[in-house]
mmCIF file of C-alpha atoms in Angstrom:
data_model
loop_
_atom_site.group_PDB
_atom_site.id
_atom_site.type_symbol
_atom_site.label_atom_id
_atom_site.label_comp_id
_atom_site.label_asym_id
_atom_site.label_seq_id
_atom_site.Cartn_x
_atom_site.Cartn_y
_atom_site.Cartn_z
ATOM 1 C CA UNK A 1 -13.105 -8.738 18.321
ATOM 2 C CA UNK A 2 -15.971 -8.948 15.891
ATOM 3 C CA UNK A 3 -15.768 -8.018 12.523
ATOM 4 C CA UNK A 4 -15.835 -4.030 12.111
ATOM 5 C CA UNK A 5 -18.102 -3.913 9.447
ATOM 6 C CA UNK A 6 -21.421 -3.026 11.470
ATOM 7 C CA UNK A 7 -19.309 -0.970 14.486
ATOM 8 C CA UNK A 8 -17.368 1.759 14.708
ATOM 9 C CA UNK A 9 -13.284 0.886 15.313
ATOM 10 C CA UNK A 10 -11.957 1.236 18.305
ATOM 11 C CA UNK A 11 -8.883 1.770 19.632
ATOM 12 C CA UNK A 12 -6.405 2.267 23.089
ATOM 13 C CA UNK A 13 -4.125 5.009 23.270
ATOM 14 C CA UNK A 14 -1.510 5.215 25.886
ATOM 15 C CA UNK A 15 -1.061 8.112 28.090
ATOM 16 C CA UNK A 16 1.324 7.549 31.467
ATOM 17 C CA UNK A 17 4.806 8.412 32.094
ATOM 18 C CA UNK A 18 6.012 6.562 28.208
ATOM 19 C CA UNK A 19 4.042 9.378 26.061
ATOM 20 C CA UNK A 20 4.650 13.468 26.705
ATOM 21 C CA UNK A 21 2.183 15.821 27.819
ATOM 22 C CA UNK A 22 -0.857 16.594 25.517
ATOM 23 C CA UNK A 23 0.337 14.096 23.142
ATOM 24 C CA UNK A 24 -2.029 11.112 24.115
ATOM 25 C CA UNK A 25 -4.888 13.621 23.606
ATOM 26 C CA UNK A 26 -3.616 14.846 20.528
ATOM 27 C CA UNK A 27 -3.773 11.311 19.212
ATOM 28 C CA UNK A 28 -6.784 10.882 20.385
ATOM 29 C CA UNK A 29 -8.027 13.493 18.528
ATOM 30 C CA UNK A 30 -6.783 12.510 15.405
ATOM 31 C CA UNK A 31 -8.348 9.496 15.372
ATOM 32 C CA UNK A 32 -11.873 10.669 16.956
ATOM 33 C CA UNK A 33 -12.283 13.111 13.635
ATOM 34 C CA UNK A 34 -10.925 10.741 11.417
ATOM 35 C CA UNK A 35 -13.152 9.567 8.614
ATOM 36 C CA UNK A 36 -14.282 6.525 10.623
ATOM 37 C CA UNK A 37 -14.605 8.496 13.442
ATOM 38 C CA UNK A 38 -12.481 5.870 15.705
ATOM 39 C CA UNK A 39 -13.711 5.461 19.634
ATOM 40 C CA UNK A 40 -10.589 5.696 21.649
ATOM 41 C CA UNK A 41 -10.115 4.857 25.693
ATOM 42 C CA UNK A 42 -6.933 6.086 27.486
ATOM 43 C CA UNK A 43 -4.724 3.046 28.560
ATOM 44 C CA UNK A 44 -2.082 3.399 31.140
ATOM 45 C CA UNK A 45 -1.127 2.299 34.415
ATOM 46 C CA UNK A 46 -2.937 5.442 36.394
ATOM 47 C CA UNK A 47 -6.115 4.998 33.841
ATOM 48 C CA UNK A 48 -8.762 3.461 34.487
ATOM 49 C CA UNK A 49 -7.971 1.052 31.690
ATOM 50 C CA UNK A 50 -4.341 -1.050 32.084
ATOM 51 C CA UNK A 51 -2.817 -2.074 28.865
ATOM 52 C CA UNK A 52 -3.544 -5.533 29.304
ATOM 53 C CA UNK A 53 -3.855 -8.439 26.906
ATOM 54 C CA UNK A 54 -7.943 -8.640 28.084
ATOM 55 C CA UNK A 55 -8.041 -4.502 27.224
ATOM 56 C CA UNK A 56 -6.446 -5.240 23.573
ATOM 57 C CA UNK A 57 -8.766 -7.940 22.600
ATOM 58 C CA UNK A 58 -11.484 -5.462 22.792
ATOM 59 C CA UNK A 59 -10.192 -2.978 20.562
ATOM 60 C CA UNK A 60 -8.914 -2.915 16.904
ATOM 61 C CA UNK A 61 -5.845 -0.317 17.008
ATOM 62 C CA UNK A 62 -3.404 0.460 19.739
ATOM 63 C CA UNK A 63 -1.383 3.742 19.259
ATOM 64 C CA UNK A 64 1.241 4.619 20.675
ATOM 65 C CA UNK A 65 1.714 8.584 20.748
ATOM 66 C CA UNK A 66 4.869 10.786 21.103
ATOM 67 C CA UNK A 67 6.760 11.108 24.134
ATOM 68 C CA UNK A 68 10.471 11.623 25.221
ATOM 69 C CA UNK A 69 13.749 9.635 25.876
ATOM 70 C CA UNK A 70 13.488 6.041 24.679
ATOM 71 C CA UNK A 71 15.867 4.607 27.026
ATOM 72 C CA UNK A 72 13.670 6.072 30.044
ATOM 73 C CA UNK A 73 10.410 4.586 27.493
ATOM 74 C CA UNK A 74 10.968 1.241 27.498
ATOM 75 C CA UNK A 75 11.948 0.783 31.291
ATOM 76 C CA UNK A 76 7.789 1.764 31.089
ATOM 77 C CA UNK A 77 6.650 -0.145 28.070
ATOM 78 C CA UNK A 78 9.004 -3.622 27.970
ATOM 79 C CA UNK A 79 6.678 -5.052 30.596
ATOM 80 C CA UNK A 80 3.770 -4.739 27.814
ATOM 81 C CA UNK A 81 6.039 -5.912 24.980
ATOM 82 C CA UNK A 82 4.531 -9.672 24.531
ATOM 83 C CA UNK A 83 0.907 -8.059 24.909
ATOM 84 C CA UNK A 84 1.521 -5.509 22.354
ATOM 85 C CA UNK A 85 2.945 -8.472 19.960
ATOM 86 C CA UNK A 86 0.722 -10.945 20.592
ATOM 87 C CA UNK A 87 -2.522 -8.170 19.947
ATOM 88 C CA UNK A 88 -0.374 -7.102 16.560
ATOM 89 C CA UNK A 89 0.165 -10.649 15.647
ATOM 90 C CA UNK A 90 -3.233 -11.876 15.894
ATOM 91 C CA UNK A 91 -4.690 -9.144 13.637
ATOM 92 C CA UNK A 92 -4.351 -5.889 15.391
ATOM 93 C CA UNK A 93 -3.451 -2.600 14.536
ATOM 94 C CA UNK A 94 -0.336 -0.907 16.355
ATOM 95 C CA UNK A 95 -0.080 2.948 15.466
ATOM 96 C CA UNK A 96 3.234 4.662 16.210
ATOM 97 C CA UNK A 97 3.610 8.282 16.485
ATOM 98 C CA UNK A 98 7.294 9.895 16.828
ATOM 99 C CA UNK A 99 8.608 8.037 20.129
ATOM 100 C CA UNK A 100 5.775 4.943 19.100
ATOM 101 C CA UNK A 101 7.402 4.849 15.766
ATOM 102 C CA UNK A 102 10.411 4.333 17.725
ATOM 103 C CA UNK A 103 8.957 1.494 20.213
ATOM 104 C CA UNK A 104 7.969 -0.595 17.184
ATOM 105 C CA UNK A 105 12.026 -0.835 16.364
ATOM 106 C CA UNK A 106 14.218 -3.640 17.577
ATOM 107 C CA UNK A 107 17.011 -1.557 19.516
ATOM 108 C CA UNK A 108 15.131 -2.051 22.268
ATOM 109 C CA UNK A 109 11.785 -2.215 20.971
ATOM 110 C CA UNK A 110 8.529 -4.313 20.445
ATOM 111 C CA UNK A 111 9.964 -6.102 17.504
ATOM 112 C CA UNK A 112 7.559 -5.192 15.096
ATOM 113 C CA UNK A 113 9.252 -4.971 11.982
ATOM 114 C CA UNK A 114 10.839 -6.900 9.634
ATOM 115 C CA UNK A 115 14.440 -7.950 11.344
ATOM 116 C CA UNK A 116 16.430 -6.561 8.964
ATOM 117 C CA UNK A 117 13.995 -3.102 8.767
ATOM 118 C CA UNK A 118 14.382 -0.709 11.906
ATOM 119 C CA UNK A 119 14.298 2.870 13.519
ATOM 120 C CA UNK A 120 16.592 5.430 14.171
ATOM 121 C CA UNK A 121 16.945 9.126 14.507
ATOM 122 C CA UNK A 122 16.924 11.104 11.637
ATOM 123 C CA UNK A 123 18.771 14.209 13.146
ATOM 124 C CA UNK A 124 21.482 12.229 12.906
ATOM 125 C CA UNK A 125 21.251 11.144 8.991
ATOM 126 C CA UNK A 126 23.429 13.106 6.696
ATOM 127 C CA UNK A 127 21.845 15.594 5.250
ATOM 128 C CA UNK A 128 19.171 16.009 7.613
ATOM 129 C CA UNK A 129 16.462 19.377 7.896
ATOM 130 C CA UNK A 130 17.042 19.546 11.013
ATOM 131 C CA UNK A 131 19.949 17.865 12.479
ATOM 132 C CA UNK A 132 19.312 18.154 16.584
ATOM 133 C CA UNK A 133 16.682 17.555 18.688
ATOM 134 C CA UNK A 134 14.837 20.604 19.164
ATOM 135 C CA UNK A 135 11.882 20.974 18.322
ATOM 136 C CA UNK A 136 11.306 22.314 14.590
ATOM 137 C CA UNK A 137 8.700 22.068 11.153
ATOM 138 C CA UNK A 138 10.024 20.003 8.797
ATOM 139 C CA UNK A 139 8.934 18.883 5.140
ATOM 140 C CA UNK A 140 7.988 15.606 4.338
ATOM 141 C CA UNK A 141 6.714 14.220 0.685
ATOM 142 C CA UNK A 142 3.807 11.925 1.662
ATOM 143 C CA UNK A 143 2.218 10.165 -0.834
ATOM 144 C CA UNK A 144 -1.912 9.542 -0.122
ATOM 145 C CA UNK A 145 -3.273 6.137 -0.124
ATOM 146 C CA UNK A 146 -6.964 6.765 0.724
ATOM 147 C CA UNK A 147 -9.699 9.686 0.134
ATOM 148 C CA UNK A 148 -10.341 12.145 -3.320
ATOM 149 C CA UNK A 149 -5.933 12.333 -3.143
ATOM 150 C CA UNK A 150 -5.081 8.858 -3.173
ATOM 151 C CA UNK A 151 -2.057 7.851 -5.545
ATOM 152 C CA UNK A 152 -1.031 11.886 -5.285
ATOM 153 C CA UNK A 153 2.074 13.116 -3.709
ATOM 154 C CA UNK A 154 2.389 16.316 -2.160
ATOM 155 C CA UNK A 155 6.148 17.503 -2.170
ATOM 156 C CA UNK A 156 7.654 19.726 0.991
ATOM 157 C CA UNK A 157 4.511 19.467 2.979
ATOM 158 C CA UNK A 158 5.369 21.211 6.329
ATOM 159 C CA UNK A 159 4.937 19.170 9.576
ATOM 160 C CA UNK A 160 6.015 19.462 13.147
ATOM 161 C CA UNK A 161 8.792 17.642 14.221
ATOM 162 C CA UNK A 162 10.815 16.878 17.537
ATOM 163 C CA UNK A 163 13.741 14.362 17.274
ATOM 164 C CA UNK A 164 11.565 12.016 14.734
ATOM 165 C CA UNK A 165 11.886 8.662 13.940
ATOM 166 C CA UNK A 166 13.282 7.506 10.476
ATOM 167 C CA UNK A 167 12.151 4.257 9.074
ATOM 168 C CA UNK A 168 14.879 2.273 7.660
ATOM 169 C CA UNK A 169 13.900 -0.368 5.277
ATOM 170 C CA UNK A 170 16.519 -2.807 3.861
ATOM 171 C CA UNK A 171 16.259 -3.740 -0.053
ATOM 172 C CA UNK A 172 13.668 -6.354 0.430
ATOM 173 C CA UNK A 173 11.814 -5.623 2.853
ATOM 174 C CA UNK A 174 7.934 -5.602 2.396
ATOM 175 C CA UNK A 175 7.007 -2.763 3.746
ATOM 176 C CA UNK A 176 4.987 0.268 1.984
ATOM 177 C CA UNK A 177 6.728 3.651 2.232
ATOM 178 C CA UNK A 178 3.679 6.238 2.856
ATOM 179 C CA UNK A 179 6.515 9.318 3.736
ATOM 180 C CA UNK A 180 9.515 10.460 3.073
ATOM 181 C CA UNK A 181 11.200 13.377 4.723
ATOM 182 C CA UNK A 182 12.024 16.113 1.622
ATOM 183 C CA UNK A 183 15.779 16.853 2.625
ATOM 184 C CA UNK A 184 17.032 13.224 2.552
ATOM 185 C CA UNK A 185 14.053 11.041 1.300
ATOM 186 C CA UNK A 186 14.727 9.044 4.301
ATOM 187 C CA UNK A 187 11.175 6.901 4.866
ATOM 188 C CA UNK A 188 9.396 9.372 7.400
ATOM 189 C CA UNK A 189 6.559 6.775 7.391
ATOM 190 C CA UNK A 190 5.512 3.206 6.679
ATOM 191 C CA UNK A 191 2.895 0.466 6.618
ATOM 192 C CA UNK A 192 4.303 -3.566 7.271
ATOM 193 C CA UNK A 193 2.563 -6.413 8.207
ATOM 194 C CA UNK A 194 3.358 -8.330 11.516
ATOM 195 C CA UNK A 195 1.453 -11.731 11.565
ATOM 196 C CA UNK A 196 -1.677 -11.027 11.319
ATOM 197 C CA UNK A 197 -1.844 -7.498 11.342
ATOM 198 C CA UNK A 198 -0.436 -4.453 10.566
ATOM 199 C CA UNK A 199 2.059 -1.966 12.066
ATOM 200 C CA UNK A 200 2.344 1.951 10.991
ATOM 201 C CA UNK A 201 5.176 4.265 11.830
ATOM 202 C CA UNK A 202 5.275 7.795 11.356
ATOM 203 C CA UNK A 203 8.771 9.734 12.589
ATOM 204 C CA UNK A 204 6.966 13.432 12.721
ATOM 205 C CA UNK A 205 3.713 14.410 13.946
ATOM 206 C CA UNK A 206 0.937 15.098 11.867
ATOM 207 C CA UNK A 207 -1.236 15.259 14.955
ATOM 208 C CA UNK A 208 -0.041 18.493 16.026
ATOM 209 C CA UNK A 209 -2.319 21.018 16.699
ATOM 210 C CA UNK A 210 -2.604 24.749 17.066
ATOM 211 C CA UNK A 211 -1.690 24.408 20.875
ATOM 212 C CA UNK A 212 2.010 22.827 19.978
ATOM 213 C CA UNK A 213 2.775 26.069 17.488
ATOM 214 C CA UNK A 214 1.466 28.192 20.452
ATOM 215 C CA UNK A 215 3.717 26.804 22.908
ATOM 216 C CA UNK A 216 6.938 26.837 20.528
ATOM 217 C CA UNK A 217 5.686 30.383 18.400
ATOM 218 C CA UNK A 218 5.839 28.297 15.782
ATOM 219 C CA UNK A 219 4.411 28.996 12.335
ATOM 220 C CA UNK A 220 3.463 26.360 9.644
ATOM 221 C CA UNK A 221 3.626 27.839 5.819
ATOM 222 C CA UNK A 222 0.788 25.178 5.224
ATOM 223 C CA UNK A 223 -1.074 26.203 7.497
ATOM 224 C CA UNK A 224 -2.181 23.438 10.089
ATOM 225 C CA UNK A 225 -3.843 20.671 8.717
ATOM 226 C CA UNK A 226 -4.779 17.093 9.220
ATOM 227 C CA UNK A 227 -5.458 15.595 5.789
ATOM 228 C CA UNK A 228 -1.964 13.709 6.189
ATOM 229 C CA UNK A 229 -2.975 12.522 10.133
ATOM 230 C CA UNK A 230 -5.819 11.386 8.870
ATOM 231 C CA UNK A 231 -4.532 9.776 5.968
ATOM 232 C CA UNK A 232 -2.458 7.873 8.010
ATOM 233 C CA UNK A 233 -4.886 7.149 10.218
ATOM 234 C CA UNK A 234 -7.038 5.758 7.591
ATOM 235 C CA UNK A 235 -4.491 3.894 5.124
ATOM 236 C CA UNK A 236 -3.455 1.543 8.872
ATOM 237 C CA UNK A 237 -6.622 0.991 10.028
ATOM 238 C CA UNK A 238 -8.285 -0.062 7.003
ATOM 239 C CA UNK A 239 -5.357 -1.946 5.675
ATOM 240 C CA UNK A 240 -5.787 -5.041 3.958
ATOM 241 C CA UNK A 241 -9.340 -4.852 3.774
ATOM 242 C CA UNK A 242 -9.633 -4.860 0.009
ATOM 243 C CA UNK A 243 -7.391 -8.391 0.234
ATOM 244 C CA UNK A 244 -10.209 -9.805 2.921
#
């Protein structure tokens, strides 16, 4: 694509039988009232738009939102696996949310990190908040890397949370940590570089919105809020931009 400077981003999301319901449009929405106000299509194999390689050359980000088993996943998404790569490798943007944060891993996965980095469940890491895979609010420490916060932490910040991804990172890998999950300080989130471009994982969901405490009568002691979505968001899709 052309340089971004003078256009708005843009970027696919995938709905279809990989992502759960409501969560495609929850991504959506986080990245619609983001700061730079992202323009997102729907990419899936009943949308309009397939998750081609032609479809990824014409955007900046794909994300990839939450969804359910992985096994049952990637029997949808391993046929897009070289697309995906390739669109990363060449200077894209991959955004994974909870089961995308998943996808990026190796076992099986898009092989988008580092090979010694990787993703697992952090239910099962010792120590855990929540250590099944119902669905809960968990804290997380994130530390801000863009807007009037960046270089802050906030500590025990609640977010919702269904069988999340954790990030692990061996001792040299390159990757930025951008979350940490309170109970363990696990990596909850992440920012790496895959060629080209750049890949960012986040193992709860910080797209959640009133609807998902409504369906589980969940409460959040925060209250619900999207300054960590959209700091996410912000600190993948602008990444590296300063270096440029």
């Amino acid at each position: 694509m052309p340089p971004a400077a003078n256009r708005p981003l843009k970027a696919l999301v995938y709905r279809g039988p990989a992502a759960c319901d409501g969560c495609p449009e929850s991504v959506a929405d986080l990245l619609e009232s983001s700061p730079s106000k992202i323009e997102v299509t729907y990419a899936g194999p009943d949308e309009d738009t397939k998750l081609t390689a032609e479809a990824l050359s014409n955007v900046d980000i794909y994300a990839h939102p939450g969804g359910g088993d992985m096994d049952d996943a990637w029997k949808h998404m391993k046929g897009y696996k070289a697309n995906i790569r390739n669109f990363v490798e060449q200077g894209g943007r991959y955004m994974g949310f909870c089961l995308g944060a998943y996808l990026a891993g190796h076992s099986p996965g898009f092989d988008l990190l580092d090979k010694k980095d990787d993703t697992d469940a952090e239910c099962d890491e010792p120590g855990a908040q929540i250590d099944d895979e119902r669905e809960a609010v968990i804290q997380v420490d994130w530390t801000f890397s863009t807007g009037p916060g960046r270089g802050s932490t906030d500590l025990n910040r609640w977010l919702y949370f269904q069988d999340g991804a954790v990030i692990e990172l061996s001792k040299k890998s390159s990757a930025t940590v951008l979350g940490r999950y309170s109970a363990t300080q696990d990596v909850a989130a992440s920012l790496s570089t895959f060629g080209k471009g750049w890949v960012g994982l986040v193992g709860p969901h910080p797209e959640a919105g009133q609807d998902w405490y409504d369906r589980q009568n969940f409460k959040n002691p925060d209250g619900i809020r999207f300054d960590i979505g959209h700091d996410f968001v912000e600190t993948v899709a602008h990444a590296g931009e300063q270096d440029e």
